[in-house]
Short mmCIF file of C-alpha atoms in Angstrom, two decimals:
data_model
loop_
_atom_site.label_atom_id
_atom_site.label_comp_id
_atom_site.label_asym_id
_atom_site.label_seq_id
_atom_site.Cartn_x
_atom_site.Cartn_y
_atom_site.Cartn_z
CA MET Q 1 -29.68 20.57 -9.62
CA ASN Q 2 -32.42 21.14 -12.32
CA LEU Q 3 -35.47 19.91 -10.85
CA HIS Q 4 -36.89 22.98 -9.96
CA ALA Q 5 -35.99 23.79 -14.23
CA LEU Q 6 -37.89 20.61 -15.43
CA LEU Q 7 -40.86 21.38 -12.89
CA ASN Q 8 -41.19 24.43 -14.21
CA GLN Q 9 -41.25 22.75 -17.41
CA ARG Q 10 -43.97 20.46 -16.89
CA GLN Q 11 -46.00 23.15 -15.42
CA ALA Q 12 -45.82 24.96 -18.45
CA ALA Q 13 -46.47 22.07 -20.29
CA GLY Q 14 -49.71 21.66 -18.33
CA LYS Q 15 -48.65 17.95 -17.72
CA PRO Q 16 -48.11 17.79 -13.66
CA ILE Q 17 -46.50 15.01 -11.96
CA ARG Q 18 -50.02 13.86 -10.47
CA VAL Q 19 -49.77 13.09 -6.70
CA GLY Q 20 -51.20 10.77 -3.74
CA LEU Q 21 -51.14 11.68 -0.23
CA ILE Q 22 -51.19 9.34 2.44
CA GLY Q 23 -51.91 10.10 6.10
CA ALA Q 24 -52.21 14.19 6.57
CA GLY Q 25 -50.57 13.67 10.66
CA LYS Q 26 -47.13 16.16 11.03
CA PHE Q 27 -45.39 15.00 8.73
CA GLY Q 28 -47.79 15.14 6.45
CA SER Q 29 -49.16 18.56 6.51
CA MET Q 30 -45.65 19.80 6.36
CA TYR Q 31 -45.55 18.53 3.09
CA LEU Q 32 -49.20 20.23 2.77
CA SER Q 33 -48.03 23.93 3.41
CA GLN Q 34 -44.86 23.00 0.38
CA VAL Q 35 -46.27 21.63 -2.30
CA LYS Q 36 -48.78 24.39 -2.82
CA HIS Q 37 -46.62 26.05 -4.23
CA THR Q 38 -44.89 23.76 -6.23
CA PRO Q 39 -44.72 24.43 -10.36
CA GLY Q 40 -45.52 21.44 -11.41
CA ILE Q 41 -46.69 19.23 -8.81
CA HIS Q 42 -50.93 18.79 -9.52
CA LEU Q 43 -51.95 17.67 -5.02
CA LEU Q 44 -54.52 15.20 -6.74
CA ALA Q 45 -55.53 13.44 -3.51
CA VAL Q 46 -55.12 12.59 0.50
CA ALA Q 47 -56.15 10.12 2.11
CA ASP Q 48 -57.05 9.90 5.83
CA LEU Q 49 -58.93 7.37 8.18
CA ASP Q 50 -60.72 10.64 9.37
CA PRO Q 51 -60.69 12.84 6.11
CA ALA Q 52 -62.23 15.36 7.87
CA ARG Q 53 -58.74 15.32 9.29
CA ALA Q 54 -57.47 15.95 6.83
CA LYS Q 55 -59.65 18.28 5.75
CA ALA Q 56 -59.15 20.67 8.35
CA ALA Q 57 -55.10 19.99 7.95
CA LEU Q 58 -55.02 21.14 4.52
CA LEU Q 59 -57.10 23.57 5.57
CA ASN Q 60 -54.10 25.18 8.35
CA VAL Q 61 -51.57 25.04 6.47
CA GLY Q 62 -53.24 27.94 4.11
CA TRP Q 63 -55.16 26.30 1.18
CA ASP Q 64 -58.39 27.37 -0.03
CA ALA Q 65 -61.12 25.20 0.35
CA ALA Q 66 -62.78 25.92 -2.46
CA ARG Q 67 -59.70 23.85 -4.08
CA LEU Q 68 -61.53 21.05 -1.51
CA GLY Q 69 -64.30 20.04 -3.21
CA ALA Q 70 -62.92 16.88 -6.21
CA THR Q 71 -66.23 14.76 -5.92
CA SER Q 72 -63.74 11.91 -7.23
CA PHE Q 73 -60.05 11.45 -8.69
CA ARG Q 74 -61.19 11.62 -12.04
CA ASP Q 75 -62.46 15.29 -11.19
CA ALA Q 76 -59.81 16.88 -9.43
CA GLN Q 77 -57.20 15.84 -12.34
CA ALA Q 78 -60.45 17.52 -14.78
CA THR Q 79 -60.39 21.05 -12.08
CA GLY Q 80 -57.30 21.14 -10.85
CA THR Q 81 -58.74 20.62 -7.44
CA THR Q 82 -58.31 17.49 -4.99
CA PHE Q 83 -60.25 14.55 -4.06
CA VAL Q 84 -60.24 13.99 0.07
CA GLY Q 85 -60.87 10.37 0.25
CA ASN Q 86 -60.39 7.29 3.12
CA ASP Q 87 -59.24 4.86 0.62
CA ALA Q 88 -55.30 4.43 0.68
CA PHE Q 89 -55.75 1.39 -2.31
CA ALA Q 90 -58.05 2.89 -4.31
CA MET Q 91 -55.87 6.31 -4.41
CA ILE Q 92 -53.28 4.10 -5.94
CA ALA Q 93 -55.26 2.23 -7.85
CA ALA Q 94 -56.45 5.33 -9.79
CA PRO Q 95 -55.09 5.91 -12.85
CA GLU Q 96 -55.12 9.26 -13.36
CA LEU Q 97 -51.76 9.70 -10.07
CA ASP Q 98 -47.93 9.37 -11.01
CA VAL Q 99 -46.55 9.25 -7.06
CA ILE Q 100 -47.82 7.92 -4.32
CA ILE Q 101 -46.88 9.22 -1.31
CA ASP Q 102 -46.97 6.98 2.08
CA ALA Q 103 -47.22 9.42 5.73
CA THR Q 104 -49.15 6.53 7.48
CA GLY Q 105 -45.45 5.18 10.11
CA SER Q 106 -47.25 2.73 9.71
CA PRO Q 107 -45.52 -0.62 9.02
CA ALA Q 108 -48.00 -3.16 8.11
CA HIS Q 109 -49.73 -0.84 6.29
CA GLY Q 110 -45.91 0.16 4.06
CA ILE Q 111 -45.51 -2.97 3.06
CA ALA Q 112 -49.14 -3.36 1.59
CA HIS Q 113 -49.59 -0.42 -0.08
CA VAL Q 114 -45.93 -0.67 -1.70
CA LEU Q 115 -47.54 -3.57 -3.25
CA ALA Q 116 -50.20 -2.25 -4.35
CA CYS Q 117 -48.18 0.50 -5.89
CA CYS Q 118 -45.50 -2.38 -7.34
CA ASP Q 119 -49.50 -3.96 -9.46
CA ALA Q 120 -50.82 -0.19 -10.53
CA LYS Q 121 -47.38 0.87 -11.29
CA LYS Q 122 -47.19 3.63 -9.11
CA HIS Q 123 -44.65 5.54 -7.79
CA ILE Q 124 -44.44 5.60 -4.63
CA VAL Q 125 -42.03 8.09 -1.32
CA MET Q 126 -41.79 6.24 1.62
CA VAL Q 127 -42.14 8.96 4.82
CA ASN Q 128 -43.37 5.81 5.99
CA VAL Q 129 -39.06 4.40 7.90
CA GLU Q 130 -40.87 1.68 10.02
CA ALA Q 131 -41.60 -0.37 6.97
CA ASP Q 132 -38.09 0.84 5.19
CA ALA Q 133 -36.29 -0.26 8.60
CA LEU Q 134 -38.55 -3.47 8.40
CA ALA Q 135 -38.75 -4.84 4.61
CA GLY Q 136 -37.59 -2.19 2.60
CA PRO Q 137 -34.53 -4.91 0.97
CA LEU Q 138 -37.66 -7.29 -0.25
CA LEU Q 139 -39.93 -4.04 -1.24
CA ALA Q 140 -36.77 -2.33 -3.05
CA ARG Q 141 -36.37 -5.53 -5.16
CA LYS Q 142 -39.53 -6.05 -5.74
CA ALA Q 143 -40.51 -2.78 -6.88
CA ARG Q 144 -37.39 -2.50 -8.98
CA GLU Q 145 -38.95 -6.09 -10.70
CA ALA Q 146 -42.27 -3.66 -11.24
CA GLY Q 147 -40.32 -0.75 -12.37
CA ILE Q 148 -41.11 1.65 -10.15
CA VAL Q 149 -39.21 4.52 -7.92
CA TYR Q 150 -38.88 3.34 -4.23
CA SER Q 151 -38.15 5.91 -2.63
CA LEU Q 152 -37.04 7.53 0.95
CA ALA Q 153 -38.09 10.78 1.69
CA TYR Q 154 -36.12 13.49 1.94
CA GLY Q 155 -35.44 16.44 4.92
CA ASP Q 156 -36.41 12.22 7.04
CA GLN Q 157 -32.32 11.77 7.82
CA PRO Q 158 -32.07 9.06 6.30
CA ALA Q 159 -32.74 10.45 2.67
CA LEU Q 160 -30.23 13.15 3.70
CA VAL Q 161 -27.35 11.61 4.86
CA CYS Q 162 -27.83 9.37 1.53
CA GLU Q 163 -26.92 12.16 -0.54
CA MET Q 164 -24.56 12.91 0.74
CA VAL Q 165 -23.19 9.32 1.45
CA ASP Q 166 -23.62 9.67 -2.50
CA TRP Q 167 -22.01 12.77 -2.82
CA CYS Q 168 -18.86 11.65 -0.50
CA ARG Q 169 -18.34 8.34 -3.42
CA ALA Q 170 -18.67 9.85 -6.09
CA ALA Q 171 -15.85 13.14 -5.51
CA GLY Q 172 -13.63 9.86 -4.55
CA PHE Q 173 -13.63 9.74 -1.05
CA GLU Q 174 -14.39 6.86 1.24
CA VAL Q 175 -16.91 7.05 4.17
CA VAL Q 176 -15.89 6.87 7.31
CA ALA Q 177 -19.42 7.11 9.21
CA ALA Q 178 -21.99 7.92 8.64
CA GLY Q 179 -25.64 9.11 10.68
CA LYS Q 180 -27.46 12.12 12.14
CA GLY Q 181 -27.26 14.07 15.26
CA THR Q 182 -30.40 13.23 18.17
CA LYS Q 183 -29.99 14.07 22.32
CA TYR Q 184 -28.92 10.93 23.85
CA LEU Q 185 -28.70 9.18 27.72
CA PRO Q 186 -28.60 5.91 28.54
CA GLN Q 187 -31.93 5.77 30.79
CA TYR Q 188 -34.21 7.53 28.72
CA HIS Q 189 -33.52 3.31 27.06
CA GLU Q 190 -36.41 2.87 29.42
CA SER Q 191 -38.47 6.04 29.00
CA THR Q 192 -42.21 5.71 27.99
CA PRO Q 193 -44.94 7.31 27.22
CA ALA Q 194 -45.77 7.91 31.70
CA THR Q 195 -41.99 9.42 31.33
CA VAL Q 196 -41.56 11.41 28.32
CA TRP Q 197 -42.43 14.79 28.78
CA PRO Q 198 -39.52 16.23 31.21
CA HIS Q 199 -36.54 14.61 29.29
CA TYR Q 200 -37.55 17.11 26.46
CA GLY Q 201 -38.77 19.82 29.11
CA ILE Q 202 -42.10 20.08 28.69
CA ALA Q 203 -45.08 19.79 30.67
CA PRO Q 204 -47.43 17.33 30.45
CA GLU Q 205 -50.59 19.29 30.36
CA ASP Q 206 -49.12 21.74 27.63
CA ALA Q 207 -47.95 18.43 25.48
CA ALA Q 208 -52.13 17.29 25.67
CA LYS Q 209 -52.95 20.84 24.49
CA GLY Q 210 -50.59 21.02 21.87
CA GLY Q 211 -52.48 17.74 20.50
CA MET Q 212 -48.05 16.17 20.73
CA ASN Q 213 -48.43 12.25 20.81
CA PRO Q 214 -46.71 10.81 23.57
CA GLN Q 215 -46.20 7.82 22.00
CA MET Q 216 -44.30 9.01 18.67
CA PHE Q 217 -42.04 11.72 21.50
CA ASN Q 218 -41.34 8.94 23.48
CA SER Q 219 -39.55 7.10 20.42
CA PHE Q 220 -37.06 9.40 19.14
CA LEU Q 221 -36.06 10.00 22.83
CA ASP Q 222 -35.50 6.20 23.59
CA GLY Q 223 -32.54 4.72 20.65
CA THR Q 224 -35.95 3.40 18.71
CA LYS Q 225 -35.87 6.57 16.33
CA SER Q 226 -32.32 5.42 16.10
CA ALA Q 227 -31.90 2.18 15.01
CA ILE Q 228 -34.76 3.18 12.50
CA GLU Q 229 -32.83 5.51 10.69
CA MET Q 230 -29.55 3.99 11.55
CA THR Q 231 -30.92 1.02 9.61
CA ALA Q 232 -32.28 2.31 6.40
CA ILE Q 233 -29.09 4.06 6.15
CA ALA Q 234 -27.03 1.31 6.42
CA ASN Q 235 -29.23 -0.43 3.70
CA ALA Q 236 -29.13 2.78 1.52
CA CYS Q 237 -25.50 2.63 1.39
CA ASP Q 238 -24.28 -0.54 1.94
CA LEU Q 239 -22.39 0.49 5.13
CA THR Q 240 -22.31 -1.12 8.85
CA PRO Q 241 -24.22 -0.99 11.62
CA PRO Q 242 -22.60 -1.76 15.49
CA ARG Q 243 -24.30 -3.91 17.38
CA GLY Q 244 -26.21 -1.57 19.46
CA LEU Q 245 -26.10 2.36 18.35
CA LEU Q 246 -22.57 4.53 21.15
CA PHE Q 247 -24.27 7.53 20.99
CA PRO Q 248 -21.61 8.71 21.82
CA PRO Q 249 -21.40 12.60 22.90
CA CYS Q 250 -19.97 14.33 20.15
CA SER Q 251 -19.33 18.24 17.93
CA VAL Q 252 -18.93 19.34 14.76
CA ASP Q 253 -16.44 20.08 15.47
CA ASP Q 254 -15.45 16.62 16.53
CA LEU Q 255 -16.42 14.51 14.55
CA ALA Q 256 -13.73 13.69 12.13
CA HIS Q 257 -12.29 12.77 15.29
CA VAL Q 258 -14.43 10.50 17.28
CA MET Q 259 -16.49 9.18 14.47
CA ARG Q 260 -13.54 6.23 13.47
CA PRO Q 261 -12.06 3.76 13.71
CA ARG Q 262 -10.10 2.63 17.10
CA GLY Q 263 -7.47 2.05 15.76
CA VAL Q 264 -6.60 5.27 15.32
CA GLY Q 265 -7.53 6.78 17.81
CA GLY Q 266 -11.81 6.89 17.87
CA LEU Q 267 -14.83 4.74 19.28
CA LEU Q 268 -15.47 2.74 15.72
CA ASP Q 269 -15.28 -1.20 14.59
CA GLY Q 270 -13.72 -0.25 11.56
CA HIS Q 271 -14.24 1.95 8.53
CA GLY Q 272 -17.98 2.79 7.21
CA MET Q 273 -20.34 2.53 9.43
CA VAL Q 274 -23.48 3.72 10.43
CA GLU Q 275 -23.74 5.84 13.90
CA VAL Q 276 -26.06 9.05 15.93
CA VAL Q 277 -23.96 10.78 18.36
CA SER Q 278 -25.36 13.20 21.49
CA SER Q 279 -26.06 16.35 21.81
CA VAL Q 280 -25.58 15.47 25.43
CA GLU Q 281 -22.67 14.84 27.69
CA ARG Q 282 -23.49 11.52 29.75
CA ASP Q 283 -23.76 14.33 32.48
CA GLY Q 284 -26.72 16.01 30.83
CA ARG Q 285 -24.37 19.56 29.98
CA PRO Q 286 -24.94 20.13 26.91
CA VAL Q 287 -21.92 19.43 24.22
CA PHE Q 288 -20.81 22.87 21.77
CA ARG Q 289 -22.03 23.41 18.59
CA ASP Q 290 -24.38 20.23 18.82
CA LEU Q 291 -26.05 18.84 15.70
CA ARG Q 292 -29.29 17.59 17.66
CA TRP Q 293 -30.90 18.28 13.91
CA GLY Q 294 -28.44 17.51 11.50
CA VAL Q 295 -26.89 14.27 10.01
CA TYR Q 296 -23.58 14.01 9.03
CA VAL Q 297 -20.62 12.43 6.75
CA VAL Q 298 -16.99 11.78 7.77
CA PHE Q 299 -14.21 10.59 4.74
CA ARG Q 300 -10.66 10.12 4.82
CA ALA Q 301 -8.41 11.76 1.55
CA GLY Q 302 -7.48 8.21 0.89
CA SER Q 303 -4.78 5.38 1.64
CA ASP Q 304 -2.40 5.91 -1.37
CA ALA Q 305 0.21 7.54 -2.66
CA GLY Q 306 -1.77 11.05 -3.06
CA ARG Q 307 -3.67 11.45 0.87
CA GLU Q 308 -0.65 13.93 1.24
CA TYR Q 309 -1.68 15.75 -0.79
CA VAL Q 310 -5.40 15.45 -0.38
CA ARG Q 311 -4.55 16.30 3.15
CA ARG Q 312 -2.74 19.42 2.34
CA CYS Q 313 -6.19 20.27 0.75
CA PHE Q 314 -8.02 19.91 3.65
CA LYS Q 315 -5.79 22.12 5.55
CA GLU Q 316 -5.78 25.03 2.60
CA TYR Q 317 -9.41 25.41 2.20
CA GLY Q 318 -10.20 25.00 6.69
CA LEU Q 319 -11.21 21.97 6.86
CA VAL Q 320 -11.05 20.83 10.40
CA THR Q 321 -9.44 17.01 10.21
CA ASP Q 322 -8.43 14.72 13.64
CA LYS Q 323 -4.48 15.56 14.71
CA THR Q 324 -3.67 13.01 11.39
CA GLY Q 325 -5.12 15.64 9.08
CA GLU Q 326 -6.73 12.46 7.14
CA TYR Q 327 -10.56 11.97 8.71
CA THR Q 328 -12.61 14.94 8.19
CA ALA Q 329 -16.15 15.50 8.32
CA MET Q 330 -19.55 17.34 6.64
CA TYR Q 331 -22.15 17.93 7.94
CA LYS Q 332 -25.65 19.35 7.16
CA PRO Q 333 -27.13 21.11 11.10
CA TYR Q 334 -30.88 20.33 10.72
CA HIS Q 335 -33.18 18.58 8.65
CA LEU Q 336 -36.11 20.32 7.56
CA ILE Q 337 -38.87 16.99 7.16
CA GLY Q 338 -41.67 17.13 5.35
CA LEU Q 339 -40.80 20.85 3.59
CA GLU Q 340 -38.26 18.90 2.25
CA LEU Q 341 -40.41 16.24 0.48
CA GLY Q 342 -41.08 17.99 -2.86
CA ILE Q 343 -37.51 16.81 -3.25
CA SER Q 344 -38.35 13.08 -3.50
CA VAL Q 345 -41.21 14.10 -5.61
CA ALA Q 346 -40.08 15.23 -8.11
CA SER Q 347 -36.45 13.56 -8.44
CA ALA Q 348 -39.25 10.07 -9.04
CA GLY Q 349 -41.91 12.04 -11.33
CA LEU Q 350 -39.35 13.60 -13.44
CA ARG Q 351 -36.05 11.38 -13.65
CA GLY Q 352 -37.28 8.98 -12.25
CA GLU Q 353 -34.61 7.83 -9.37
CA PRO Q 354 -35.08 7.74 -5.46
CA THR Q 355 -33.55 10.27 -3.32
CA GLY Q 356 -31.86 7.49 -1.34
CA ALA Q 357 -33.05 3.49 -1.45
CA PRO Q 358 -32.01 -0.41 -0.05
CA LEU Q 359 -29.16 -1.22 -2.26
CA ALA Q 360 -30.39 -5.83 -1.59
CA TRP Q 361 -29.41 -7.46 -4.45
CA TRP Q 362 -30.34 -11.06 -5.20
CA HIS Q 363 -27.29 -13.89 -5.67
CA ASP Q 364 -28.10 -17.40 -6.56
CA GLY Q 365 -31.33 -16.97 -5.23
CA ASP Q 366 -30.97 -15.01 -1.59
CA LEU Q 367 -31.01 -10.73 -0.98
CA ARG Q 368 -28.81 -10.03 0.77
CA TRP Q 369 -29.20 -6.78 2.80
CA ARG Q 370 -26.66 -5.15 6.29
CA ALA Q 371 -28.68 -4.34 9.43
CA ASP Q 372 -32.48 -4.94 11.22
CA VAL Q 373 -33.41 -3.77 13.52
CA VAL Q 374 -34.84 -5.85 16.56
CA ALA Q 375 -37.14 -5.76 19.35
CA THR Q 376 -35.21 -4.98 22.24
CA ALA Q 377 -37.26 -5.30 26.03
CA LYS Q 378 -37.03 -2.33 28.19
CA ARG Q 379 -37.78 -3.92 31.50
CA ASP Q 380 -38.65 -6.72 32.66
CA LEU Q 381 -42.06 -8.41 31.38
CA LYS Q 382 -44.42 -10.93 31.65
CA HIS Q 383 -46.15 -13.72 29.79
CA GLY Q 384 -48.67 -13.24 28.22
CA GLU Q 385 -48.13 -8.68 28.32
CA ALA Q 386 -48.96 -7.27 25.28
CA LEU Q 387 -46.26 -5.77 22.92
CA ASP Q 388 -47.34 -2.10 22.39
CA GLY Q 389 -44.86 -1.40 19.10
CA GLU Q 390 -41.82 2.20 18.57
CA GLY Q 391 -41.89 4.19 21.39
CA GLY Q 392 -43.82 2.14 23.61
CA PHE Q 393 -43.95 0.67 27.32
CA THR Q 394 -42.53 -2.33 26.63
CA VAL Q 395 -40.08 -2.25 23.70
CA TYR Q 396 -37.97 -0.45 22.35
CA GLY Q 397 -35.91 -0.69 18.89
CA LYS Q 398 -31.76 -1.82 18.44
CA ILE Q 399 -30.07 -2.30 15.57
CA LEU Q 400 -28.01 -5.12 14.67
CA PRO Q 401 -25.93 -6.40 11.31
CA ALA Q 402 -29.07 -8.29 9.61
CA ARG Q 403 -27.24 -12.04 9.66
CA GLU Q 404 -27.24 -12.09 13.24
CA SER Q 405 -30.69 -10.76 13.39
CA VAL Q 406 -31.71 -13.81 11.72
CA ASP Q 407 -29.25 -16.21 12.28
CA THR Q 408 -30.25 -15.74 16.80
CA GLY Q 409 -34.75 -15.56 15.59
CA ALA Q 410 -34.78 -11.63 16.63
CA LEU Q 411 -38.42 -10.10 16.35
CA PRO Q 412 -38.40 -7.01 13.69
CA LEU Q 413 -39.45 -4.16 15.85
CA GLY Q 414 -41.65 -3.51 13.19
CA LEU Q 415 -43.77 -6.66 14.38
CA ALA Q 416 -43.79 -5.79 18.19
CA HIS Q 417 -47.42 -4.15 18.18
CA GLY Q 418 -50.40 -6.09 18.84
CA CYS Q 419 -48.04 -9.62 19.31
CA ARG Q 420 -48.39 -11.42 23.10
CA LEU Q 421 -45.24 -12.93 24.71
CA LYS Q 422 -45.14 -16.48 25.73
CA ARG Q 423 -42.41 -16.32 28.30
CA ASN Q 424 -40.59 -13.39 30.87
CA VAL Q 425 -38.43 -11.99 28.58
CA GLY Q 426 -35.11 -9.49 31.22
CA ALA Q 427 -34.76 -6.55 30.39
CA HIS Q 428 -32.81 -5.46 28.18
CA GLU Q 429 -33.08 -8.95 26.32
CA THR Q 430 -33.39 -9.04 22.91
CA VAL Q 431 -37.29 -10.01 21.89
CA ARG Q 432 -37.22 -13.52 19.96
CA TRP Q 433 -40.43 -14.70 17.34
CA ASP Q 434 -40.71 -17.73 18.81
CA ASP Q 435 -40.65 -15.35 22.78
CA VAL Q 436 -44.65 -14.26 20.87
CA GLU Q 437 -47.79 -14.92 19.40
CA PHE Q 438 -50.08 -13.02 16.98
CA ASP Q 439 -53.73 -12.43 16.09
CA SER Q 440 -54.21 -15.09 13.78
CA ALA Q 441 -57.32 -12.88 12.88
CA ASN Q 442 -55.70 -9.89 11.86
CA ALA Q 443 -54.94 -10.20 8.45
CA LEU Q 444 -52.86 -7.24 7.36
CA GLN Q 445 -50.35 -8.25 9.95
CA GLN Q 446 -49.93 -11.80 9.31
CA ARG Q 447 -50.37 -10.89 5.89
CA ALA Q 448 -46.75 -8.74 7.00
CA ILE Q 449 -45.60 -11.70 8.95
CA GLU Q 450 -45.05 -13.02 5.41
CA PHE Q 451 -43.43 -11.40 3.88
CA ARG Q 452 -40.84 -10.74 6.45
CA ARG Q 453 -40.43 -13.62 6.65
CA ALA Q 454 -40.01 -14.69 3.73
CA MET Q 455 -37.08 -11.98 2.70
CA GLU Q 456 -35.17 -13.81 6.56
CA THR Q 457 -35.95 -16.76 4.00
CA HIS Q 458 -34.09 -15.59 1.73
CA LEU Q 459 -30.87 -13.16 3.35
CA ALA Q 460 -27.61 -14.79 2.17
#
């Protein structure tokens, strides 16, 4: 609660946190719109495969062209300007920077960027939750061993849920469920970039004019992004994943009733789980007071002799509870995505603390982690077909307990791109490692495969 004061101190001392951003897409642009207003922060560099696009993004969110004229990292530091280039690894290695933001969305690039940050001793904020879902437990462990911060990105739902879970536990409550809202119907699992826009109520030509990426938007719809984000939350908060999300329709007023164990009248397998609630009923009607854009945590009064007193407090202060008065919820109706990312940058740069990170730990040489996202066929897939990854035409992501994923040889969703099937896979079946073959010439992907395989080998 004192980040702004600490940032002002850094500003007054002339020692701002020096930040480098990888990827100037939508999330990156949202951060760029805010960082220019933040004291104690110097956006020293931006790295993008298309530097001209990156400069256009900066100008589009109100940057002065004169601030983008730096010719090197050293020049940017000396003049207080920003250097825009195309080499992310050169930026990570540059001694002038303190914190790196990965806003690429590429799992393989994300793994490489984190490992480079470990070598260069740079804190890293991972907007790239796709990489976190694929290999976050081992990446976070490597970062801790290197003495750097590996952090989920504030503004995205996983970090916001981590904050709510931490608040809940620090106040002495038991977390019953945590997650987010979304728009979901079962048929969305089969949605493709060719069918996505009617589900959003957007004309395809309008989407094209707005530069909207159909595969990216489809990943929000087909359940993949929800599985990725709940995996990140489960691994960061030590919560239990279901065997596939339920997506129950649920209003904010019904969270305490619906998101509790079945044994007491709810829908969950037990206490301490992640789950996503839908903003529409199964017949397509909107849920009244939905949580489509927000996050939540359900908690309970406790199981000891003092719970009656806590239940009375819940009632006295107007909390909405289930009929027993024991279960209640807190929620945040919106998330501001990249507009809030500066919280993670400040926390890493000032306090050396992440705004959420996988809680993987070693035990007798093994690595313990909770959840995984596996590639699942959208339709009957044929031998020889190429998989096209998150939000595409071939697979969607399904959350599973990590132990089940590894024991059954499930293919992680983050690697289900650019590989070909060696056999047929039926609709809604899990794609497995043995079902695919990879391009051995793709060095970046091969490195990601090796890293993920190492993480699986060490799973306790």
